[in-house]
Amino acid sequence: MVTEVGRNSSRCACILLQPNQSLSLSGNLWVFVSLVAVSLGISLAFALAGAWMILPFAGLELLLLAVLFGYVYLEGTRREVIRISNERVVLDCCKGHRQQSVYHREFARESLAVLVRMGGSATEPASVSFSGPEGCLEIGDFLTDAERADLVRKLGQCGICARREKEFRLQEF
């Protein structure tokens, strides 16, 4: 999702990027607990019937399921905040329940280039990157193509124009 949190002027804004998380933490826990109950119920029934070797495999299955549910939840809580001022463009990325910072990058506004790699459709971008002397960084990699197009439009409203390219090319030096 691309949400404009605040706009001070036509050149200054705050844009929040976050993945679409359709299920809350409590919903995820209910799904996980129900899968654990079904798996343990089936494996205990087989163990009582004499196939006790199913229990370690059921335990491994539940461990893998717990790790995957945790990973999906952690990625779903990811947030990227773009703060645009007259001098700088600041990008902060955080994830997790406590919103722990993953990275913080600052770009000078006058030297910032927004590179948009176009996908199969002429109107929907496949990736959006900030590039400048400070480095190059892809933003919103969890967004859909339509949401990336909305992000490019919102950046354009702030006076940050994007350069569209058909594809990135690898240059050997």
Coordinates of C-alpha atoms in Angstrom, one line a residue:
M1 CA 0.0 0.0 0.0
V2 CA 1.1 3.5 -0.8
T3 CA -0.2 6.1 1.7
E4 CA 0.5 9.7 1.8
V5 CA 0.8 10.4 5.6
G6 CA 1.4 14.1 5.4
R7 CA 2.0 17.0 3.0
N8 CA 3.4 20.3 4.2
S9 CA 3.6 21.9 0.8
S10 CA 3.7 21.0 -2.9
R11 CA 7.4 19.9 -2.5
C12 CA 7.4 18.3 0.9
A13 CA 5.6 15.1 1.9
C14 CA 5.7 11.9 3.9
I15 CA 4.9 8.7 2.0
L16 CA 4.4 5.3 3.8
L17 CA 4.9 2.1 1.9
Q18 CA 3.7 -1.2 3.5
P19 CA 2.7 -4.6 2.2
N20 CA -0.9 -5.6 2.2
Q21 CA -1.2 -7.7 5.3
S22 CA -4.7 -9.2 5.2
L23 CA -4.4 -11.2 8.5
S24 CA -3.4 -9.7 11.9
L25 CA -1.0 -11.3 14.4
S26 CA -4.0 -12.8 16.3
G27 CA -5.4 -14.2 13.1
N28 CA -2.1 -15.7 12.2
L29 CA -1.9 -17.3 15.6
W30 CA -5.4 -18.8 15.3
V31 CA -4.5 -20.3 11.9
F32 CA -1.2 -21.7 13.3
V33 CA -2.9 -23.2 16.4
S34 CA -5.6 -24.8 14.3
L35 CA -3.0 -26.4 12.0
V36 CA -1.0 -27.6 15.0
A37 CA -4.2 -29.1 16.5
V38 CA -5.1 -30.9 13.3
S39 CA -1.5 -32.2 12.7
L40 CA -1.0 -33.3 16.3
G41 CA -4.4 -35.0 16.3
I42 CA -3.7 -37.0 13.1
S43 CA -0.1 -37.9 14.2
L44 CA -1.3 -39.0 17.7
A45 CA -4.0 -41.2 16.1
F46 CA -1.3 -42.9 14.0
A47 CA 1.0 -43.2 17.0
L48 CA -1.7 -44.9 19.0
A49 CA -2.3 -47.2 16.1
G50 CA 1.4 -48.3 16.3
A51 CA 3.0 -46.0 13.8
W52 CA 4.9 -44.0 16.4
M53 CA 7.6 -42.9 13.9
I54 CA 5.3 -40.3 12.6
L55 CA 5.7 -38.2 15.7
P56 CA 9.2 -36.8 15.0
F57 CA 8.2 -35.9 11.4
A58 CA 5.1 -34.2 12.7
G59 CA 7.3 -32.3 15.1
L60 CA 9.6 -31.2 12.3
E61 CA 6.6 -30.2 10.2
L62 CA 5.3 -28.0 13.0
L63 CA 8.7 -26.5 13.6
L64 CA 9.0 -25.6 9.9
L65 CA 5.5 -24.2 9.9
A66 CA 6.3 -22.0 12.9
V67 CA 9.4 -20.6 11.2
L68 CA 7.5 -19.9 8.0
F69 CA 4.6 -18.2 9.8
G70 CA 7.1 -16.1 11.7
Y71 CA 8.9 -15.1 8.5
V72 CA 5.7 -14.2 6.7
Y73 CA 4.5 -12.1 9.7
L74 CA 7.9 -10.3 9.9
E75 CA 7.8 -9.5 6.2
G76 CA 4.2 -8.3 6.5
T77 CA 5.1 -5.8 9.2
R78 CA 7.8 -4.2 7.0
R79 CA 7.4 -0.4 6.5
E80 CA 9.3 2.0 4.3
V81 CA 8.8 5.7 5.0
I82 CA 9.9 8.3 2.5
R83 CA 10.2 11.8 3.9
I84 CA 10.7 14.5 1.3
S85 CA 11.8 18.0 2.3
N86 CA 13.2 20.9 0.3
E87 CA 16.8 19.7 0.7
R88 CA 16.7 16.0 1.4
V89 CA 14.8 12.8 0.7
V90 CA 15.1 10.4 3.6
L91 CA 14.2 6.7 3.4
D92 CA 13.7 4.7 6.5
C93 CA 12.9 0.9 6.5
C94 CA 11.7 -0.9 9.6
K95 CA 10.1 -4.3 10.3
G96 CA 8.8 -6.3 13.2
H97 CA 6.3 -5.8 15.9
R98 CA 8.5 -3.1 17.6
Q99 CA 9.3 -1.5 14.2
Q100 CA 13.1 -2.0 14.6
S101 CA 15.1 0.0 12.0
V102 CA 16.6 -2.0 9.2
Y103 CA 18.2 0.8 7.3
H104 CA 18.2 4.6 7.0
R105 CA 19.3 6.4 3.9
E106 CA 19.5 10.1 3.1
F107 CA 19.7 11.5 -0.5
A108 CA 20.3 15.1 -1.5
R109 CA 17.2 16.1 -3.4
E110 CA 18.9 17.9 -6.2
S111 CA 21.1 14.9 -7.0
L112 CA 18.4 12.3 -6.6
A113 CA 17.3 10.3 -9.6
V114 CA 14.3 8.0 -9.5
L115 CA 14.8 5.1 -11.9
V116 CA 11.7 3.2 -13.0
R117 CA 12.2 -0.1 -14.8
M118 CA 9.1 -0.8 -16.8
G119 CA 7.6 -4.3 -17.0
G120 CA 5.5 -5.9 -19.6
S121 CA 2.8 -3.2 -19.5
A122 CA 3.6 0.3 -20.7
T123 CA 1.9 1.9 -17.6
E124 CA 3.0 -0.3 -14.8
P125 CA 6.6 -0.3 -13.5
A126 CA 8.4 -3.4 -12.4
S127 CA 10.8 -1.7 -10.0
V128 CA 11.5 1.8 -8.6
S129 CA 14.9 2.8 -7.3
F130 CA 16.5 5.8 -5.8
S131 CA 19.9 6.6 -7.2
G132 CA 22.4 9.3 -6.3
P133 CA 26.0 9.9 -5.2
E134 CA 25.0 8.2 -1.9
G135 CA 24.2 4.9 -3.8
C136 CA 21.4 3.1 -5.4
L137 CA 18.5 1.5 -3.5
E138 CA 15.4 -0.2 -4.7
I139 CA 12.2 0.8 -2.8
G140 CA 8.9 -0.8 -2.5
D141 CA 9.9 -4.2 -3.7
F142 CA 6.9 -5.7 -2.0
L143 CA 4.4 -3.4 -3.8
T144 CA 2.3 -4.5 -6.7
D145 CA 2.8 -2.9 -10.2
A146 CA -0.2 -0.7 -9.7
E147 CA 1.0 0.5 -6.3
R148 CA 4.4 1.3 -7.8
A149 CA 2.7 3.4 -10.5
D150 CA 0.9 5.2 -7.6
L151 CA 4.2 5.8 -5.9
V152 CA 5.8 7.3 -9.0
R153 CA 2.7 9.6 -9.4
K154 CA 3.0 10.7 -5.7
L155 CA 6.7 11.4 -6.1
G156 CA 6.0 13.4 -9.3
Q157 CA 3.4 15.5 -7.3
C158 CA 6.3 16.4 -5.0
G159 CA 8.5 17.5 -7.9
I160 CA 10.6 14.4 -8.0
C161 CA 10.4 13.2 -11.6
A162 CA 11.2 9.6 -12.5
R163 CA 13.2 8.3 -15.5
R164 CA 11.6 5.4 -17.1
E165 CA 13.7 2.6 -18.7
K166 CA 12.7 -0.5 -20.5
E167 CA 15.3 -2.6 -18.6
F168 CA 18.5 -2.2 -16.6
R169 CA 21.7 -3.2 -18.4
L170 CA 24.8 -4.7 -16.9
Q171 CA 27.9 -2.6 -17.9
E172 CA 31.3 -4.3 -17.7
F173 CA 34.3 -2.1 -16.9

